[in-house]
Coordinates of C-alpha atoms in Angstrom, one line a residue:
X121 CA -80.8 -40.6 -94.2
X122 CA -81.3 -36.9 -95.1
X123 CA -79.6 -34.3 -93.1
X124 CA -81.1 -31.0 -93.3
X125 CA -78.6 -28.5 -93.7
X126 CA -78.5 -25.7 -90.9
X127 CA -80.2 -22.4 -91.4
X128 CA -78.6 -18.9 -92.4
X129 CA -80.2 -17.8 -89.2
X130 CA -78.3 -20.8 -87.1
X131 CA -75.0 -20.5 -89.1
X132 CA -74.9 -17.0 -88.3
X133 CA -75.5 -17.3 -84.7
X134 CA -72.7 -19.9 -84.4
X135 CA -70.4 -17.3 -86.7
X136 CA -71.4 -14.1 -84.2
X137 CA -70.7 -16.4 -80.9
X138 CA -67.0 -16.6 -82.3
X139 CA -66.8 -12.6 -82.4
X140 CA -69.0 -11.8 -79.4
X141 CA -66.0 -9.8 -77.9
X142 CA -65.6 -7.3 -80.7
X143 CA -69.7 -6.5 -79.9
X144 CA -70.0 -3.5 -78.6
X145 CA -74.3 -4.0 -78.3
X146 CA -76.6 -6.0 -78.9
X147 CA -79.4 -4.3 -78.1
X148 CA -81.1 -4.5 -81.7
X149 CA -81.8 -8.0 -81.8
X150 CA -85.0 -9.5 -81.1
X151 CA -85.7 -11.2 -77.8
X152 CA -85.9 -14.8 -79.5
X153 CA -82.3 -14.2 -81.5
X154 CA -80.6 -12.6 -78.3
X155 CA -82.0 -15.2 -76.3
X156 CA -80.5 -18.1 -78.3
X157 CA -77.4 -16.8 -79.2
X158 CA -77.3 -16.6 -75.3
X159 CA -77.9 -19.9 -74.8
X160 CA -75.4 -21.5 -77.3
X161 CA -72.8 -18.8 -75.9
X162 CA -73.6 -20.3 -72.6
X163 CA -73.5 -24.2 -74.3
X164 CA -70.5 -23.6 -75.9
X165 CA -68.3 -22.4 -72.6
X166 CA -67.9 -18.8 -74.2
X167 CA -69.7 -16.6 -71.2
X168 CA -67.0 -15.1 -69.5
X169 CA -67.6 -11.5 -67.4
X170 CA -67.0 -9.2 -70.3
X171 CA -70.0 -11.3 -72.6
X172 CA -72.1 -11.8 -69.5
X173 CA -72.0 -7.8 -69.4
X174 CA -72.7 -7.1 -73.0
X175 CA -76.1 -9.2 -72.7
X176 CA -76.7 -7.5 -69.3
X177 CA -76.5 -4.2 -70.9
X178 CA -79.2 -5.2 -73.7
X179 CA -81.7 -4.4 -71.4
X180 CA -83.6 -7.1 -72.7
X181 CA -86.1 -7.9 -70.3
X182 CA -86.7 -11.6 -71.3
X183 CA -82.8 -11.9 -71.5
X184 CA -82.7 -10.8 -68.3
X185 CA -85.6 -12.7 -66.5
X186 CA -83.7 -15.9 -68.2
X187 CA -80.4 -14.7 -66.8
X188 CA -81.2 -14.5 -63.0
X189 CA -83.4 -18.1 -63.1
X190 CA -80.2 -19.4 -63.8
X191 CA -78.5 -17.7 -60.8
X192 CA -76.1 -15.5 -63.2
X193 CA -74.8 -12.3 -61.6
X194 CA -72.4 -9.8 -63.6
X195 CA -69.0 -9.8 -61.6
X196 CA -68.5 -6.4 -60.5
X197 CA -64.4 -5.9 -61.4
X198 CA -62.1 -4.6 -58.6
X199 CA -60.0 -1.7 -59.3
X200 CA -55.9 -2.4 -58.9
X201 CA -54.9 -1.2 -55.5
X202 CA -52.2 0.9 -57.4
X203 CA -54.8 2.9 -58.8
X204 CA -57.3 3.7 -55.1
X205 CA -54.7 3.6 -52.6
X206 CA -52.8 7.0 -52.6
X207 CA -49.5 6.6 -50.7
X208 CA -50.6 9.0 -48.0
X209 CA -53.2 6.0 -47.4
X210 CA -50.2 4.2 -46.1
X211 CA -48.4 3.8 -42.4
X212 CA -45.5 1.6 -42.0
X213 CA -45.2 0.8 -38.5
X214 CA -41.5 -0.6 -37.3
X215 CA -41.7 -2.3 -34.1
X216 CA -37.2 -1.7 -33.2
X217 CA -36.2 -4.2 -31.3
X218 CA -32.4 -3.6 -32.1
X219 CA -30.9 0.3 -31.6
X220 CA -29.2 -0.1 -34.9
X221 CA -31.7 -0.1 -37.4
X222 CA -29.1 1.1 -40.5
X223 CA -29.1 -1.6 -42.3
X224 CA -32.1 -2.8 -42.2
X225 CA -33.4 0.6 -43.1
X226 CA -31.0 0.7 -46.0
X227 CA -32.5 -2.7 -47.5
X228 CA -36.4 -1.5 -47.5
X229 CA -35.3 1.9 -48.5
X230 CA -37.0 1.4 -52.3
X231 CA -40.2 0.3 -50.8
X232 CA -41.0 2.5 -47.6
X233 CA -38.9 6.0 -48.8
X234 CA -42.2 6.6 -50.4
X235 CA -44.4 6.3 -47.4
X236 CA -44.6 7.6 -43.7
X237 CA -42.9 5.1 -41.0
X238 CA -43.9 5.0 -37.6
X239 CA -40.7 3.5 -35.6
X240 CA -41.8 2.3 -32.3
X241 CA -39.0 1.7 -30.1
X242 CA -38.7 -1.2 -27.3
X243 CA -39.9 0.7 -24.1
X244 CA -37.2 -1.9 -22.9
X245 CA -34.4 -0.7 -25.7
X246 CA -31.9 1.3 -23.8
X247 CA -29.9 2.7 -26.6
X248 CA -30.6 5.2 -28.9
X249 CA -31.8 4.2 -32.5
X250 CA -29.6 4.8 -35.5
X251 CA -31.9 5.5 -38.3
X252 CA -30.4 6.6 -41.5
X253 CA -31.2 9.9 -43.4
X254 CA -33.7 9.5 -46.2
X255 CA -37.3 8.8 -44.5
X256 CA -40.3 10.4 -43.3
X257 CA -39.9 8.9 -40.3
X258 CA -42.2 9.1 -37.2
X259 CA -40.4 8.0 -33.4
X260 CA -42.1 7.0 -30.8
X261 CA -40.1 6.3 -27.6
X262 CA -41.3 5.1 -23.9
X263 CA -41.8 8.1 -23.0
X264 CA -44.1 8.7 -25.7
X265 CA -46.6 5.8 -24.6
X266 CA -45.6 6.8 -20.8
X267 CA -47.9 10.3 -21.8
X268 CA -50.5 8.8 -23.4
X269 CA -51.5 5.5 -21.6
X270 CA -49.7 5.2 -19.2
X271 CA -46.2 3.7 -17.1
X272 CA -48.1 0.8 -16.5
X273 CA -50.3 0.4 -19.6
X274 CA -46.7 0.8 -21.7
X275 CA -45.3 -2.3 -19.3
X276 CA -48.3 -4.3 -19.4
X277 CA -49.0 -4.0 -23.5
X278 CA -46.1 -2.5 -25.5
X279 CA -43.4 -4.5 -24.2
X280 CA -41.2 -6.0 -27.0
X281 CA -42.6 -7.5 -30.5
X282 CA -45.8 -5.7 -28.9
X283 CA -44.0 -2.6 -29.3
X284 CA -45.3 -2.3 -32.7
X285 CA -48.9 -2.2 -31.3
X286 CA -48.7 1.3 -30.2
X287 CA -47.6 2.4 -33.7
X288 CA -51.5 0.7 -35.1
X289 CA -52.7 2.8 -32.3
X290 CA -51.6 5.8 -33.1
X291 CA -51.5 6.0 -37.3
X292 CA -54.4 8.2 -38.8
X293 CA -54.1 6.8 -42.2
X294 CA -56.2 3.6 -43.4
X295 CA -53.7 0.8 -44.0
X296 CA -51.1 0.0 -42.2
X297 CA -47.9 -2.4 -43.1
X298 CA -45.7 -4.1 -40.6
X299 CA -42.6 -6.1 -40.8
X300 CA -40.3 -6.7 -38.4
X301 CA -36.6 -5.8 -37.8
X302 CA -35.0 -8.5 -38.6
X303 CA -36.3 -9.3 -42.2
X304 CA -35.2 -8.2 -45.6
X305 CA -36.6 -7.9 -49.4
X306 CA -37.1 -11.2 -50.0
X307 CA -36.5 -12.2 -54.1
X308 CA -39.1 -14.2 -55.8
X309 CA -38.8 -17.4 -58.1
X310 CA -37.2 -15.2 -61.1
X311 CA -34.0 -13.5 -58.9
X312 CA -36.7 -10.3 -58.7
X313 CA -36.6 -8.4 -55.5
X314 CA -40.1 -8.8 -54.2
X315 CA -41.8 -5.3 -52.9
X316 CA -44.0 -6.5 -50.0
X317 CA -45.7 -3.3 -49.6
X318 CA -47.0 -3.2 -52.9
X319 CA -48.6 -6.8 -52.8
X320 CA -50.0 -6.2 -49.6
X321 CA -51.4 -3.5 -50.7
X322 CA -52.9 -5.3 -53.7
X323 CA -54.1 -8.3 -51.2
X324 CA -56.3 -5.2 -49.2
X325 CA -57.8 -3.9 -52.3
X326 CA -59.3 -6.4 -54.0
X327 CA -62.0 -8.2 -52.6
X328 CA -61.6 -12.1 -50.7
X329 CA -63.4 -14.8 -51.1
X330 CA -64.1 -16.9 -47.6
X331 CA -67.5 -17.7 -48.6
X332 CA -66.8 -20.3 -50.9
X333 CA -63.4 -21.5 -51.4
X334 CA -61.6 -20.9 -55.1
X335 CA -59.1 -23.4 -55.9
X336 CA -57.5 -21.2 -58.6
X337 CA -56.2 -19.2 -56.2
X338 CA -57.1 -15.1 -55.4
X339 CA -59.2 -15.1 -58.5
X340 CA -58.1 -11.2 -58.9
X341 CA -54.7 -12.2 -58.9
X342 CA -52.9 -12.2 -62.7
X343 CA -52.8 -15.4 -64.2
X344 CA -56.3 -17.0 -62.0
X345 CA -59.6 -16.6 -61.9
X346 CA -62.8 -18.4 -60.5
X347 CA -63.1 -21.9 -61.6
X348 CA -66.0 -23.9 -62.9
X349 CA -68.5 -24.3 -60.8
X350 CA -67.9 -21.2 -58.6
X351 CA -71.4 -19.6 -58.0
X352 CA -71.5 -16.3 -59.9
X353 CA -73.4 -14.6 -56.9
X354 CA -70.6 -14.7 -54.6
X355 CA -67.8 -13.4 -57.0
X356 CA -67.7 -9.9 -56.0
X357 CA -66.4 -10.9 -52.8
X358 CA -66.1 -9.3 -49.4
X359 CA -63.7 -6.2 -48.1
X360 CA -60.2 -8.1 -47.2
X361 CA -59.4 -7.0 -44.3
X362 CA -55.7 -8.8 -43.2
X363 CA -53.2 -9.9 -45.8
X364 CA -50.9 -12.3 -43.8
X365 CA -47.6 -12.4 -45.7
X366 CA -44.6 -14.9 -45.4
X367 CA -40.9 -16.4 -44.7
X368 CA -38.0 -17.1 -46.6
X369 CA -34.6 -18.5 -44.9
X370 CA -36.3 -18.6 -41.8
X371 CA -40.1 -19.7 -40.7
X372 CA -42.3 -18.7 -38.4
X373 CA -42.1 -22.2 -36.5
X374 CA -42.3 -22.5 -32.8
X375 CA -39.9 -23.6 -30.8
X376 CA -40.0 -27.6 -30.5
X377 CA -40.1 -27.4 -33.7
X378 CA -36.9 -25.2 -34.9
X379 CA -35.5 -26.9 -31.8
X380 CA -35.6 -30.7 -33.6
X381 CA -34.7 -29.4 -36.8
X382 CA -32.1 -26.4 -35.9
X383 CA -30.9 -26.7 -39.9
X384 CA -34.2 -26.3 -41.9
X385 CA -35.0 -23.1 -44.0
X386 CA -37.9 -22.4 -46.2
X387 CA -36.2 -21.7 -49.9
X388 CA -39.2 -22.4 -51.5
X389 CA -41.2 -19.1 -53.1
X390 CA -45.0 -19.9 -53.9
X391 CA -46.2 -17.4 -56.5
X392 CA -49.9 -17.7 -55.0
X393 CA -52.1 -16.1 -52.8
X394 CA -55.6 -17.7 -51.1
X395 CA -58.4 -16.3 -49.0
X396 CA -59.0 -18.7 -45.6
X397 CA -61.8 -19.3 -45.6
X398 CA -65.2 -18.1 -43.3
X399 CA -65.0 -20.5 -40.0
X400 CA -61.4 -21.2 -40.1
X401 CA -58.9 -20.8 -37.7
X402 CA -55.4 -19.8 -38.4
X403 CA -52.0 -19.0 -36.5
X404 CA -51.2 -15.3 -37.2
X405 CA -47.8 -14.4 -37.3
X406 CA -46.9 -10.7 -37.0
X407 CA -44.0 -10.6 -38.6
X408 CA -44.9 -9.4 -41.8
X409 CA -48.9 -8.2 -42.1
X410 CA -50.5 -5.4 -43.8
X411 CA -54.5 -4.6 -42.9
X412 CA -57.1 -2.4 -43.4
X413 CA -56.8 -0.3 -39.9
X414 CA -60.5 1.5 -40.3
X415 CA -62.2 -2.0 -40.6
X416 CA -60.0 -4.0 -38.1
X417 CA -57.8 -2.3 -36.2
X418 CA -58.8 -2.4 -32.7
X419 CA -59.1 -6.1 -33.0
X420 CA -55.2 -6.8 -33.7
X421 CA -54.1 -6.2 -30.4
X422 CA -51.3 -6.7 -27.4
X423 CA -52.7 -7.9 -24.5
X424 CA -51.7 -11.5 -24.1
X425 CA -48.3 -12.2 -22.5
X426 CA -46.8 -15.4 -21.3
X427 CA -45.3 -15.9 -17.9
X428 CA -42.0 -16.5 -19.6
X429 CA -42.2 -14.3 -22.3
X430 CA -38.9 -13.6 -24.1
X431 CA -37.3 -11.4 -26.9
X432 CA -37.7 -13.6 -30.1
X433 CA -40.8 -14.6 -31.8
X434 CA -41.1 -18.3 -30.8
X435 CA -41.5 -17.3 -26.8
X436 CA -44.3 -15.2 -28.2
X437 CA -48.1 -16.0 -28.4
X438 CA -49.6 -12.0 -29.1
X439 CA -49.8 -12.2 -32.4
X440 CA -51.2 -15.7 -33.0
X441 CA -53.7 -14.7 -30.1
X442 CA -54.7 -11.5 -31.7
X443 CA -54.7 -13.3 -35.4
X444 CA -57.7 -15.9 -34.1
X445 CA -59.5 -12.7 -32.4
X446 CA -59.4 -10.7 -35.9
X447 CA -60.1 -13.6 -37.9
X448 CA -63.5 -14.3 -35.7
X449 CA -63.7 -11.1 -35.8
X450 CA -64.0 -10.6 -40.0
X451 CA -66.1 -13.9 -40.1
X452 CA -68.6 -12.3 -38.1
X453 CA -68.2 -8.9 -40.2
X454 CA -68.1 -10.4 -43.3
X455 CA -64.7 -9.6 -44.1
X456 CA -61.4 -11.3 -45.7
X457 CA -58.2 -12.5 -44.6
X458 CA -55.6 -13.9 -47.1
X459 CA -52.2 -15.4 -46.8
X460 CA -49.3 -16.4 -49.3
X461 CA -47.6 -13.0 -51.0
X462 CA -45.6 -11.0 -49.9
X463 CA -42.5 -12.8 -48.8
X464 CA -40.0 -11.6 -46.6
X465 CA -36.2 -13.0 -45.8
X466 CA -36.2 -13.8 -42.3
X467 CA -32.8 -13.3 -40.4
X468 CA -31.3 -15.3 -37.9
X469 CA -32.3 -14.4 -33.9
X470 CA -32.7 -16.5 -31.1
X471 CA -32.1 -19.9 -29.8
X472 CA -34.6 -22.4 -29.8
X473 CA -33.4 -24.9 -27.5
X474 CA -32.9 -22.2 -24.7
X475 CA -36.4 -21.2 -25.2
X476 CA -37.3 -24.4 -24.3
X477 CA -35.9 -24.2 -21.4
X478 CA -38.2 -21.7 -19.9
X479 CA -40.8 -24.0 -19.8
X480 CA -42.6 -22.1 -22.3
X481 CA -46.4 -22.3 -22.2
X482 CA -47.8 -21.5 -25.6
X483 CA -48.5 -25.3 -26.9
X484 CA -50.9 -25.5 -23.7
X485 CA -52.4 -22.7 -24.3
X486 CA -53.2 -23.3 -27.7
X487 CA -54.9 -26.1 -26.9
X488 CA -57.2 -24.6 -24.6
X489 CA -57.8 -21.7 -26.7
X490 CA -58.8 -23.0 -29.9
X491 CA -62.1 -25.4 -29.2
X492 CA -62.9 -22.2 -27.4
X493 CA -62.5 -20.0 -30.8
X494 CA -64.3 -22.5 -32.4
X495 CA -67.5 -22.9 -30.5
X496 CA -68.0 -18.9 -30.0
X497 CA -70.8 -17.0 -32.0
X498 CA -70.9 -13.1 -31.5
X499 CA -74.1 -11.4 -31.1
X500 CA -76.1 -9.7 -34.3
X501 CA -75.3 -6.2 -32.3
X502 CA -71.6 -5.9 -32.6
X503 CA -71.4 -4.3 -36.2
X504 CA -67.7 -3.3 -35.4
X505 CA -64.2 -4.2 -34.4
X506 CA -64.2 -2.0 -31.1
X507 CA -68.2 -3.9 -30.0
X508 CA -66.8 -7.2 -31.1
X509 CA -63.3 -6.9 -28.9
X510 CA -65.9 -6.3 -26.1
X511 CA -67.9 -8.9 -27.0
X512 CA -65.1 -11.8 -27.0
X513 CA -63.2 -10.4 -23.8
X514 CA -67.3 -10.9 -22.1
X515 CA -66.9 -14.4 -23.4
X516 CA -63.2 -15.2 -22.7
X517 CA -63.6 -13.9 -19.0
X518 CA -67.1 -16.3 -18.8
X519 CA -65.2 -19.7 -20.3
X520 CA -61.5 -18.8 -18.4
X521 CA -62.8 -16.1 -15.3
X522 CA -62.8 -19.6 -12.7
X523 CA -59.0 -20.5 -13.4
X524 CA -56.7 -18.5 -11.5
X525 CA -54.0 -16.3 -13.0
X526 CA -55.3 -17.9 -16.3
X527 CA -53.1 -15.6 -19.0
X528 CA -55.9 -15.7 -21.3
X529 CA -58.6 -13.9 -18.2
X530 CA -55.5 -11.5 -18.2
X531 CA -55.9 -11.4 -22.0
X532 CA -59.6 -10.6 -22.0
X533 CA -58.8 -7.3 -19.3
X534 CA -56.3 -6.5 -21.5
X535 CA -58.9 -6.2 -25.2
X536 CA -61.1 -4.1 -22.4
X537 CA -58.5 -1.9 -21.8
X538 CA -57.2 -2.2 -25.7
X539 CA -60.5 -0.8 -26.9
X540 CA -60.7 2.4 -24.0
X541 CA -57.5 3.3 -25.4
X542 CA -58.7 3.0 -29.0
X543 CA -61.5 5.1 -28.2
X544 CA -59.1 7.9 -26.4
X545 CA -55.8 8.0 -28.6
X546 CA -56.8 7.2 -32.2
X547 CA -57.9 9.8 -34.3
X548 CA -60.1 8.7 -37.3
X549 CA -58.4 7.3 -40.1
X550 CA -58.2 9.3 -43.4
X551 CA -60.7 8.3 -46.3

């Protein structure tokens, strides 16, 4: 059998597919050489964005025609958030529960000494706060929120953990961080303290992915990228609009279920964040959030309260409320929410089995709320957080306006009265 030997031409395609990357253009080739040394490129698992790029920028029209039949689109690489958000981009909003915020302060005081604070005190906090030197720090106090919305607005929506809801309202700058009180630098998986504001910051600046789910991860984190298979059309992404971080030491559970198992702790530190994806649901938890306040700010709002509301998270419901508002509201806008980094250390507060005792009402509500969530389609004309808060309370008050002294009809007045007050105090947010 005679094997004919392969062609100078073929041997030295298969040599320049092995040094593609030190190509700077390949513009001189002729359309049938550029067109098969694509091809094998493409055979041999070698087109990665860089290559894709350098054919792109051929200009060759036959390379190109061939290129979008296959559904190929150039990835269009996001900058690092280091690099486009200026720190005067940043607020860091501290909804003070406790009058002694010293420590606490102390502990963040290499991650926020760089940024503007707003400190929202407890309209409810009697004592004064004791906040150490060393901070461009911003107070706002109950008679603060009593002049600009309102004795009974400040009662009915800034109440404790919703305290920190006045501080979104008020910032001017176009991300916002939050984290509670009564958490700490967490340290990662190496004995590193972790800086939370940084990695939220990075989570808001390069794009999510809730269009088709990557199972590598944020594919613009280091270390992962999109996996085989992942259609090159949808890899720029869409604007993220939430990063939802998380909980060392102590979770975010509710309450039956830190009551049944008083003695667990989350030690373990995943090194990974993912984009939910477009449809899904999730259980917000405030406690430590950063988001992009020009694209969703009016959305993450204060207006549910429970009958039995107390002072520790797990007799809350605001914040898991308002997560499943924003995150229908981004599906609709085409925007991204992603959980996983940053960690916080979450400290001790609160006893579960006396919450229990108050006959707490979340679990029923949840249950009613979420088919509801699920089944709701907002109209083409909202284009905007403020339109599609209006838009939901319509729809909340049509599926819950029959039941009486229903929390969630009280919710939808309060997202009406949310977005007049959005419209009155906020001044627009810096570019």
């Amino acid at each position: 059998m005679t094997i004919t030997p392969p062609s100078l031409l073929s041997l030295s395609i298969n040599s320049a597919i092995l040094h593609l990357s030190s190509f700077s253009d390949l513009s001189p080739l002729p359309d049938h050489i550029l067109i098969d040394l694509f091809l094998r490129t493409l055979k041999a698992g070698k087109l990665n964005e860089k290559i894709l790029k350098l054919f792109v920028a051929s200009g060759d029209e036959k390379l190109l025609s061939l290129i979008r039949e296959l559904n190929i689109n150039p990835v269009i690489s996001p900058v690092l958030p280091t690099r486009n958000i200026k720190d005067n981009d940043v607020d860091i909003v501290i909804g003070a529960l406790q009058s002694d915020l010293t420590s606490f302060m102390n502990a963040w005081k290499p991650m926020f000494s760089r940024y503007h604070l707003i400190i929202v005190k407890d309209p409810e906090l009697k004592e004064d706060l004791k906040i150490p030197d060393g901070f461009d720090a911003q107070i706002f106090t109950k008679a603060d929120m009593d002049k600009a919305v309102g004795p009974s607005l400040t009662s009915q929506l800034f109440s404790g953990y919703s305290c920190r809801y006045y501080g979104y309202l008020v910032s001017n700058k176009k991300y916002v961080i939050s984290i509670d009180d009564d958490c700490i630098p967490a340290k990662d998986d190496k004995g590193f303290q972790v800086d939370a504001v940084a990695q939220h910051l990075f989570n808001l600046a390069a794009p999510a992915t809730p269009l088709f789910f990557n199972t590598l991860y944020d594919p613009f984190c280091k270390g992962a990228d999109f996996v085989r298979g992942y259609p090159f059309s949808m890899r720029e992404g869409v604007p993220c609009a939430l990063s939802c971080g998380l909980w060392l030491n102590l979770a975010d559970l509710d309450a039956p279920t830190q009551a049944l198992k008083p003695e667990q702790r989350n030690t373990r530190y995943v090194d990974a964040v993912l984009t939910v994806p477009n449809k899904a649901l999730m259980p917000l938890s405030g406690i430590n959030i950063g988001f992009n306040r020009e694209l969703l700010g009016p959305a993450l709002f204060p207006g549910l309260k429970l009958t039995k509301e107390g002072k520790v998270r797990w007799e809350t419901m605001e914040d898991v409320f308002s997560g499943m508002c924003a995150k229908v509201v981004c599906d609709h806008l085409k925007l991204g929410v992603k959980t996983g980094l940053p960690y916080v250390w979450r400290e001790e507060r609160g006893d579960a089995v006396q919450s229990l005792k108050k006959d707490w009402e979340g679990m029923k509500l949840m249950e009613d709320a979420i088919p509801f969530f699920e089944s709701i389609k907002l109209p083409a004309e909202a284009v905007n957080a403020k339109e599609c808060m209006l838009e939901l309370a319509k729809l909340v008050k049509e599926r819950f306006g029959a039941e009486k002294n229903s929390v969630l009809t009280q919710a939808a007045d309060g997202m009406i009265e949310w977005v007049k007050l959005w419209k009155k105090v906020v001044v627009p947010a810096s570019n």
